[in-house]
Amino acid sequence: MAVDPKRFLRDLFHAAIESAQPEKCIPKFLPDAPKGRLIVIGAGKASAAMARAVEDNWQGHLSGLVITRYGYNVPCKSIEIIEAAHPVPDEAGLAGARRMLELVSDLSADDTVLCLISGGGSSLLPLPFEGLSLEDKQCINKELLRCGATISEMNCVRRHLSQIKGGRLAAACHPAKVINLLISDVPGDDPINIASGPTVADPTTCAEALAIVERYKIELPARALEVLESGVGETPDESDLSLGSVETHMIATPQLALEAAASVAEKQGVPAYILGDSIEGEATDVGVVMAGIAKQVASHGQPFKAPCVLLSGGETTVTIKGNGRGGRNVEFLLSLAVALDGQQGVYALAGDTDGVDGIEEIAGAYCDPSTLQRAWGKEINPRRSLADNDGHGFFEAIGDNVITGPTLTNVNDFRAIFIDAV
């Protein structure tokens, strides 16, 4: 069956996003009505949409507060929605985090807290450890985003410099029951790394966070170093009795999103192969490796025969060395395009399922065998753009960026490489 590569890849991306919509995922995980109150809290790019899905499917009384990214608000009747900044936190997020802790500070064992957590929640719940300011938190966040650390490493540092992350929010809910409904945006779907795990036990230590700081030569404020070196920033672990009534459900994941995309591909007559849902590493390196696999398929029919589509997810990293506009998905895609060097029959799309790659409202981009030629025609040097971390500028100039607007969910990065039979 002949397919239009660009439309085909966009269809797959859309299917991945649709599979993780809260309205589809939330209902079957709602608890029975508690004896006492149902308090809904949450944070993340999908949290407002998750709150609406709870309201639409809950029969009794409820109240609560969730924090989402600016532009991701979904109006609710009984649950208050606060908008705040991502990826660098702001005063709105700080005020919201304080109010959330206050909201759960006087609960009883008859009450239930329904916690709605999705990607982006870490920046949206900025409550620095005592003695640290919001400005300190902003500087630390910027350093973590620039240094090339993995998401698990970044979150380890964040947890131990926070009054709300790393299980501290769940501890504040005690003795109420806490039910976590999580939309995963992290490789491996570890709850402690989704929004830095505010309502789950933390197995990591201050010493581990300090080792990450030293490994990447991150400059921390004096107070932050003191918190880590002294151990006063230790978080609740599994032995903490205040976390004894916590129940966690993963309601949407990168793997499920990739399977949804694969199903759409198969229905269009294109075999789909999922290479992994938790691929990490430097975006440029992953691009080179994926290009090598695509070339092998195109030239030798190994390990798969064309036509086929190769799907993958996860979260790559970008060590910023240039001054361009970009994100990890367009960095990957530009690296892939350069390595493919116009390989016939190979097309690709990479995007963040939350609709934001980097800090811009651009989800990602598309490339095909003509990508480099069209860039040169506009006097744009692809390798120079890559060196300058200017993926957005590059694909925007040739008209191949992908813009979705707020998707109201987040199951991490989506990459699809279509190899047609030539």
Short mmCIF file of C-alpha atoms in Angstrom, two decimals:
data_model
loop_
_atom_site.label_atom_id
_atom_site.label_comp_id
_atom_site.label_asym_id
_atom_site.label_seq_id
_atom_site.Cartn_x
_atom_site.Cartn_y
_atom_site.Cartn_z
CA MET A 1 0.00 0.00 0.00
CA ALA A 2 1.47 3.37 -1.04
CA VAL A 3 1.61 5.97 1.75
CA ASP A 4 2.35 9.66 1.92
CA PRO A 5 5.40 9.58 4.26
CA LYS A 6 4.78 12.95 5.91
CA ARG A 7 1.09 12.33 6.56
CA PHE A 8 1.80 8.75 7.64
CA LEU A 9 4.37 9.83 10.25
CA ARG A 10 2.11 12.59 11.54
CA ASP A 11 -0.70 10.04 11.91
CA LEU A 12 1.56 7.88 14.06
CA PHE A 13 2.55 10.84 16.24
CA HIS A 14 -1.09 11.79 16.67
CA ALA A 15 -1.99 8.21 17.63
CA ALA A 16 0.72 8.18 20.31
CA ILE A 17 -0.60 11.44 21.78
CA GLU A 18 -4.24 10.34 21.64
CA SER A 19 -3.51 7.08 23.46
CA ALA A 20 -2.37 9.04 26.51
CA GLN A 21 -5.28 11.47 26.79
CA PRO A 22 -6.49 11.61 30.42
CA GLU A 23 -10.15 11.27 29.42
CA LYS A 24 -9.31 7.80 28.11
CA CYS A 25 -6.98 6.72 30.92
CA ILE A 26 -8.46 8.10 34.14
CA PRO A 27 -11.94 6.50 34.55
CA LYS A 28 -10.93 2.89 35.14
CA PHE A 29 -8.49 3.87 37.91
CA LEU A 30 -10.84 5.95 40.05
CA PRO A 31 -11.22 4.63 43.64
CA ASP A 32 -14.36 3.87 45.58
CA ALA A 33 -15.81 6.77 47.53
CA PRO A 34 -13.99 7.18 50.88
CA LYS A 35 -15.68 7.52 54.29
CA GLY A 36 -14.30 11.01 54.56
CA ARG A 37 -13.26 13.55 51.93
CA LEU A 38 -11.75 13.07 48.47
CA ILE A 39 -9.01 15.65 47.95
CA VAL A 40 -7.54 15.93 44.46
CA ILE A 41 -4.01 17.31 44.07
CA GLY A 42 -1.54 17.15 41.24
CA ALA A 43 1.08 18.76 39.05
CA GLY A 44 2.26 18.44 35.48
CA LYS A 45 1.42 19.38 31.92
CA ALA A 46 -1.49 16.90 31.91
CA SER A 47 -2.71 17.55 35.45
CA ALA A 48 -5.55 19.95 34.55
CA ALA A 49 -6.89 17.59 31.90
CA MET A 50 -6.56 14.75 34.41
CA ALA A 51 -8.52 16.78 36.98
CA ARG A 52 -11.29 17.41 34.46
CA ALA A 53 -11.45 13.67 33.69
CA VAL A 54 -11.82 12.97 37.43
CA GLU A 55 -14.65 15.49 37.76
CA ASP A 56 -16.43 14.13 34.70
CA ASN A 57 -16.42 10.61 36.12
CA TRP A 58 -16.87 11.17 39.90
CA GLN A 59 -20.33 11.05 41.43
CA GLY A 60 -19.71 12.41 44.92
CA HIS A 61 -18.22 15.55 46.44
CA LEU A 62 -14.59 16.42 45.86
CA SER A 63 -12.25 19.40 46.06
CA GLY A 64 -8.62 20.08 45.34
CA LEU A 65 -5.81 21.94 43.66
CA VAL A 66 -3.56 21.10 40.72
CA ILE A 67 -0.75 23.05 39.04
CA THR A 68 -0.17 22.95 35.30
CA ARG A 69 1.94 24.76 32.72
CA TYR A 70 0.88 28.13 31.35
CA GLY A 71 -1.50 27.52 28.46
CA TYR A 72 -2.44 24.00 29.63
CA ASN A 73 -5.40 25.01 31.80
CA VAL A 74 -8.60 22.97 31.48
CA PRO A 75 -11.46 24.57 33.47
CA CYS A 76 -12.84 22.53 36.36
CA LYS A 77 -15.81 23.12 38.69
CA SER A 78 -14.55 21.90 42.07
CA ILE A 79 -10.80 21.58 41.55
CA GLU A 80 -8.78 24.78 41.42
CA ILE A 81 -6.28 25.03 38.56
CA ILE A 82 -3.12 27.10 38.95
CA GLU A 83 -0.86 27.86 35.98
CA ALA A 84 2.89 28.20 36.49
CA ALA A 85 6.16 28.21 34.55
CA HIS A 86 8.02 25.29 32.99
CA PRO A 87 10.87 24.33 32.65
CA VAL A 88 12.25 27.09 34.91
CA PRO A 89 9.98 27.57 37.98
CA ASP A 90 8.35 30.85 38.98
CA GLU A 91 6.51 32.55 41.86
CA ALA A 92 3.14 31.11 40.80
CA GLY A 93 4.48 27.58 41.13
CA LEU A 94 6.07 28.40 44.49
CA ALA A 95 2.81 29.81 45.87
CA GLY A 96 0.87 26.85 44.49
CA ALA A 97 3.23 24.31 46.08
CA ARG A 98 2.87 26.00 49.47
CA ARG A 99 -0.92 26.01 49.20
CA MET A 100 -0.91 22.33 48.22
CA LEU A 101 1.02 21.38 51.33
CA GLU A 102 -1.41 23.40 53.45
CA LEU A 103 -4.39 21.72 51.77
CA VAL A 104 -3.30 18.24 52.87
CA SER A 105 -1.98 19.18 56.30
CA ASP A 106 -5.11 18.33 58.36
CA LEU A 107 -6.44 15.10 56.85
CA SER A 108 -7.73 12.05 58.70
CA ALA A 109 -7.45 8.32 58.09
CA ASP A 110 -10.96 8.42 56.56
CA ASP A 111 -9.85 10.80 53.82
CA THR A 112 -8.37 9.89 50.44
CA VAL A 113 -5.95 12.00 48.42
CA LEU A 114 -6.06 11.40 44.67
CA CYS A 115 -2.75 12.61 43.30
CA LEU A 116 -2.54 13.33 39.55
CA ILE A 117 1.07 13.53 38.40
CA SER A 118 2.49 13.92 34.90
CA GLY A 119 5.64 15.17 33.22
CA GLY A 120 6.67 18.73 33.99
CA GLY A 121 5.49 18.50 37.58
CA SER A 122 8.98 18.90 38.97
CA SER A 123 9.32 22.48 37.73
CA LEU A 124 5.69 23.23 38.61
CA LEU A 125 6.17 22.26 42.28
CA PRO A 126 9.12 24.44 43.31
CA LEU A 127 9.32 24.57 47.09
CA PRO A 128 13.02 24.95 47.92
CA PHE A 129 14.55 23.50 51.06
CA GLU A 130 14.69 25.85 54.04
CA GLY A 131 17.31 28.53 53.45
CA LEU A 132 17.12 28.32 49.65
CA SER A 133 15.29 30.94 47.58
CA LEU A 134 13.27 30.60 44.41
CA GLU A 135 16.13 32.36 42.62
CA ASP A 136 18.50 29.65 43.88
CA LYS A 137 16.08 27.01 42.60
CA GLN A 138 15.86 28.71 39.19
CA CYS A 139 19.65 28.85 38.86
CA ILE A 140 20.02 25.20 39.86
CA ASN A 141 17.34 24.18 37.36
CA LYS A 142 19.05 26.07 34.54
CA GLU A 143 22.38 24.44 35.35
CA LEU A 144 20.80 20.97 35.42
CA LEU A 145 19.12 21.56 32.05
CA ARG A 146 22.37 22.72 30.41
CA CYS A 147 24.87 20.20 31.77
CA GLY A 148 23.74 17.06 29.91
CA ALA A 149 22.60 15.13 33.00
CA THR A 150 19.93 12.46 32.52
CA ILE A 151 16.42 13.09 33.78
CA SER A 152 16.95 10.66 36.69
CA GLU A 153 20.12 12.49 37.69
CA MET A 154 18.44 15.88 37.50
CA ASN A 155 15.51 14.69 39.59
CA CYS A 156 17.77 13.13 42.21
CA VAL A 157 19.34 16.55 42.85
CA ARG A 158 15.97 18.30 42.80
CA ARG A 159 14.43 15.91 45.34
CA HIS A 160 17.07 16.51 47.97
CA LEU A 161 16.83 20.28 47.67
CA SER A 162 13.03 20.39 48.03
CA GLN A 163 10.43 20.49 50.79
CA ILE A 164 7.77 18.78 48.66
CA LYS A 165 9.48 16.31 46.30
CA GLY A 166 10.84 12.84 47.02
CA GLY A 167 7.84 11.61 49.02
CA ARG A 168 7.52 14.70 51.22
CA LEU A 169 4.09 15.60 49.81
CA ALA A 170 2.81 12.09 50.57
CA ALA A 171 4.20 12.32 54.09
CA ALA A 172 2.27 15.56 54.57
CA CYS A 173 -0.96 13.72 53.63
CA HIS A 174 -0.56 11.16 56.44
CA PRO A 175 -2.70 9.51 57.83
CA ALA A 176 -4.94 9.81 54.76
CA LYS A 177 -4.75 7.24 52.00
CA VAL A 178 -2.85 8.45 48.91
CA ILE A 179 -3.68 7.09 45.45
CA ASN A 180 -1.26 8.12 42.71
CA LEU A 181 -2.40 8.18 39.08
CA LEU A 182 0.71 8.77 36.99
CA ILE A 183 1.31 9.56 33.33
CA SER A 184 4.92 8.58 32.73
CA ASP A 185 7.30 10.78 30.76
CA VAL A 186 10.52 9.12 31.92
CA PRO A 187 12.61 6.18 30.68
CA GLY A 188 11.78 3.09 32.70
CA ASP A 189 8.54 4.56 34.15
CA ASP A 190 10.05 4.80 37.64
CA PRO A 191 7.52 6.77 39.78
CA ILE A 192 10.32 8.52 41.68
CA ASN A 193 11.39 10.24 38.45
CA ILE A 194 7.95 11.44 37.37
CA ALA A 195 7.82 15.05 38.61
CA SER A 196 10.61 14.08 41.04
CA GLY A 197 8.26 11.72 42.92
CA PRO A 198 6.44 14.02 45.38
CA THR A 199 4.17 11.21 46.62
CA VAL A 200 6.36 8.09 46.46
CA ALA A 201 9.24 6.80 48.59
CA ASP A 202 12.72 7.91 47.51
CA PRO A 203 15.49 5.27 47.43
CA THR A 204 18.23 7.83 46.69
CA THR A 205 20.38 9.79 49.13
CA CYS A 206 21.98 13.19 49.54
CA ALA A 207 25.35 11.55 48.87
CA GLU A 208 24.13 10.37 45.46
CA ALA A 209 22.83 13.85 44.64
CA LEU A 210 26.17 15.36 45.66
CA ALA A 211 28.03 12.90 43.42
CA ILE A 212 25.90 14.02 40.45
CA VAL A 213 26.68 17.67 41.21
CA GLU A 214 30.40 16.88 41.28
CA ARG A 215 30.25 14.69 38.16
CA TYR A 216 28.81 17.48 36.02
CA LYS A 217 30.70 20.27 37.82
CA ILE A 218 27.45 22.05 38.68
CA GLU A 219 27.89 25.23 40.69
CA LEU A 220 25.45 25.25 43.61
CA PRO A 221 24.67 28.01 46.10
CA ALA A 222 26.48 27.54 49.44
CA ARG A 223 23.26 26.61 51.25
CA ALA A 224 22.43 23.92 48.66
CA LEU A 225 25.85 22.33 49.11
CA GLU A 226 25.36 22.44 52.88
CA VAL A 227 22.00 20.65 52.59
CA LEU A 228 23.54 17.84 50.54
CA GLU A 229 26.83 17.53 52.43
CA SER A 230 25.18 17.50 55.88
CA GLY A 231 22.44 15.04 54.89
CA VAL A 232 19.62 17.23 56.21
CA GLY A 233 18.01 16.97 52.77
CA GLU A 234 17.38 13.22 53.11
CA THR A 235 13.92 12.23 51.83
CA PRO A 236 11.42 9.62 53.14
CA ASP A 237 12.26 6.08 52.01
CA GLU A 238 10.19 2.88 52.03
CA SER A 239 10.71 2.41 55.77
CA ASP A 240 8.99 5.72 56.57
CA LEU A 241 5.67 4.96 58.31
CA SER A 242 4.07 8.14 56.92
CA LEU A 243 4.17 6.52 53.46
CA GLY A 244 2.40 3.35 54.55
CA SER A 245 -0.91 4.16 52.82
CA VAL A 246 0.33 5.03 49.32
CA GLU A 247 -0.99 3.22 46.23
CA THR A 248 0.42 3.93 42.76
CA HIS A 249 -1.00 3.28 39.28
CA MET A 250 0.71 3.98 35.96
CA ILE A 251 -2.17 5.00 33.67
CA ALA A 252 -0.24 6.00 30.52
CA THR A 253 3.34 5.24 29.45
CA PRO A 254 5.70 5.70 26.49
CA GLN A 255 5.43 1.99 25.66
CA LEU A 256 1.64 2.14 25.39
CA ALA A 257 1.93 5.21 23.15
CA LEU A 258 4.41 3.43 20.86
CA GLU A 259 2.10 0.41 20.69
CA ALA A 260 -0.77 2.69 19.67
CA ALA A 261 1.36 4.17 16.88
CA ALA A 262 2.46 0.69 15.77
CA SER A 263 -1.17 -0.39 15.54
CA VAL A 264 -1.97 2.53 13.22
CA ALA A 265 1.04 1.69 11.04
CA GLU A 266 0.05 -1.96 10.76
CA LYS A 267 -3.48 -0.97 9.72
CA GLN A 268 -1.95 1.05 6.89
CA GLY A 269 0.01 -1.99 5.75
CA VAL A 270 3.40 -0.93 7.14
CA PRO A 271 5.16 -3.33 9.55
CA ALA A 272 6.19 -1.50 12.73
CA TYR A 273 9.09 -2.35 15.03
CA ILE A 274 9.51 -0.81 18.47
CA LEU A 275 13.23 -0.42 19.15
CA GLY A 276 12.79 0.76 22.74
CA ASP A 277 10.66 2.99 24.96
CA SER A 278 13.51 4.24 27.16
CA ILE A 279 16.37 5.19 24.86
CA GLU A 280 18.73 7.73 26.42
CA GLY A 281 22.06 9.35 25.54
CA GLU A 282 23.18 12.46 23.71
CA ALA A 283 20.59 13.32 21.07
CA THR A 284 23.25 13.71 18.37
CA ASP A 285 24.70 10.27 19.14
CA VAL A 286 21.29 8.60 19.09
CA GLY A 287 20.64 10.27 15.73
CA VAL A 288 23.83 8.82 14.24
CA VAL A 289 23.04 5.31 15.53
CA MET A 290 19.45 5.41 14.26
CA ALA A 291 20.68 6.61 10.87
CA GLY A 292 23.01 3.61 10.69
CA ILE A 293 20.14 1.22 11.40
CA ALA A 294 17.91 2.92 8.81
CA LYS A 295 20.66 2.69 6.17
CA GLN A 296 21.08 -1.03 6.85
CA VAL A 297 17.37 -1.59 6.38
CA ALA A 298 17.27 0.50 3.21
CA SER A 299 20.40 -1.03 1.62
CA HIS A 300 20.42 -4.62 2.86
CA GLY A 301 16.99 -5.43 4.27
CA GLN A 302 18.50 -6.08 7.69
CA PRO A 303 17.40 -6.49 10.42
CA PHE A 304 14.02 -5.70 8.83
CA LYS A 305 12.83 -5.50 5.25
CA ALA A 306 11.42 -2.30 3.79
CA PRO A 307 8.82 -0.94 3.86
CA CYS A 308 8.72 -0.65 7.63
CA VAL A 309 8.70 1.94 10.37
CA LEU A 310 11.07 2.00 13.34
CA LEU A 311 9.57 3.46 16.52
CA SER A 312 11.31 4.53 19.69
CA GLY A 313 10.80 6.64 22.78
CA GLY A 314 12.69 7.75 25.85
CA GLU A 315 14.48 10.95 26.70
CA THR A 316 17.76 11.97 25.14
CA THR A 317 19.92 14.79 26.46
CA VAL A 318 21.54 17.83 24.86
CA THR A 319 24.77 19.30 26.15
CA ILE A 320 24.35 22.90 25.03
CA LYS A 321 27.41 24.37 23.35
CA GLY A 322 25.83 26.76 20.85
CA ASN A 323 23.44 29.69 20.90
CA GLY A 324 20.67 28.36 18.66
CA ARG A 325 17.01 27.52 19.28
CA GLY A 326 16.39 23.88 19.85
CA GLY A 327 15.28 20.88 21.87
CA ARG A 328 16.32 17.26 22.15
CA ASN A 329 13.94 16.02 19.44
CA VAL A 330 15.03 18.44 16.73
CA GLU A 331 18.64 17.92 17.82
CA PHE A 332 18.17 14.19 17.26
CA LEU A 333 16.41 14.70 13.93
CA LEU A 334 19.01 17.11 12.54
CA SER A 335 21.77 14.70 13.56
CA LEU A 336 19.84 11.88 11.87
CA ALA A 337 19.39 13.91 8.67
CA VAL A 338 23.10 14.82 8.52
CA ALA A 339 24.11 11.18 9.04
CA LEU A 340 21.61 9.92 6.44
CA ASP A 341 23.03 12.43 3.95
CA GLY A 342 20.04 12.27 1.61
CA GLN A 343 19.56 8.49 1.80
CA GLN A 344 16.71 7.65 -0.56
CA GLY A 345 13.53 6.17 0.86
CA VAL A 346 14.12 7.25 4.48
CA TYR A 347 11.76 9.68 6.24
CA ALA A 348 11.51 10.57 9.91
CA LEU A 349 9.58 12.54 12.50
CA ALA A 350 10.62 13.28 16.07
CA GLY A 351 8.57 15.18 18.61
CA ASP A 352 7.76 15.62 22.26
CA THR A 353 4.28 14.32 23.05
CA ASP A 354 3.58 17.35 25.25
CA GLY A 355 3.89 19.66 22.23
CA VAL A 356 6.98 21.46 23.56
CA ASP A 357 10.51 20.54 22.49
CA GLY A 358 12.93 22.58 24.55
CA ILE A 359 11.25 25.79 25.67
CA GLU A 360 9.32 26.67 22.52
CA GLU A 361 5.78 25.75 21.50
CA ILE A 362 7.17 23.51 18.76
CA ALA A 363 6.70 19.77 19.22
CA GLY A 364 9.43 18.63 16.85
CA ALA A 365 10.11 18.27 13.14
CA TYR A 366 10.07 16.10 10.02
CA CYS A 367 12.88 15.18 7.61
CA ASP A 368 13.12 13.41 4.25
CA PRO A 369 15.75 12.70 1.57
CA SER A 370 15.55 16.32 0.36
CA THR A 371 16.10 17.95 3.76
CA LEU A 372 19.81 18.78 3.40
CA GLN A 373 19.47 19.88 -0.22
CA ARG A 374 16.63 22.26 0.64
CA ALA A 375 18.64 23.71 3.52
CA TRP A 376 21.68 24.32 1.32
CA GLY A 377 19.34 26.00 -1.17
CA LYS A 378 18.61 28.57 1.54
CA GLU A 379 22.34 28.86 2.31
CA ILE A 380 21.91 27.02 5.61
CA ASN A 381 24.79 24.74 6.63
CA PRO A 382 23.23 21.69 8.38
CA ARG A 383 26.38 20.80 10.32
CA ARG A 384 26.79 24.37 11.49
CA SER A 385 23.16 24.44 12.65
CA LEU A 386 23.74 21.20 14.55
CA ALA A 387 26.89 22.54 16.20
CA ASP A 388 24.93 25.65 17.24
CA ASN A 389 22.07 23.56 18.75
CA ASP A 390 19.76 25.31 16.27
CA GLY A 391 17.35 22.52 15.35
CA HIS A 392 14.27 24.73 15.58
CA GLY A 393 15.84 27.42 13.43
CA PHE A 394 16.94 24.84 10.85
CA PHE A 395 13.61 23.04 10.40
CA GLU A 396 11.59 26.23 10.66
CA ALA A 397 13.56 27.72 7.76
CA ILE A 398 12.69 24.80 5.47
CA GLY A 399 9.08 24.54 6.66
CA ASP A 400 9.34 21.17 8.38
CA ASN A 401 8.74 21.91 12.05
CA VAL A 402 5.80 20.16 13.70
CA ILE A 403 3.44 22.27 15.83
CA THR A 404 0.62 20.62 17.78
CA GLY A 405 -0.25 23.21 20.42
CA PRO A 406 -0.83 22.01 24.01
CA THR A 407 -1.54 18.26 23.83
CA LEU A 408 -2.67 18.05 27.50
CA THR A 409 -0.59 14.93 28.05
CA ASN A 410 3.06 13.88 28.14
CA VAL A 411 4.52 10.44 27.50
CA ASN A 412 7.97 11.69 26.56
CA ASP A 413 9.69 11.71 23.18
CA PHE A 414 8.36 10.02 20.06
CA ARG A 415 10.60 9.03 17.15
CA ALA A 416 9.47 7.32 13.95
CA ILE A 417 11.66 6.44 10.97
CA PHE A 418 9.84 5.20 7.87
CA ILE A 419 11.94 3.25 5.37
CA ASP A 420 10.10 2.85 2.08
CA ALA A 421 10.84 0.17 -0.51
CA VAL A 422 12.85 1.94 -3.23
#
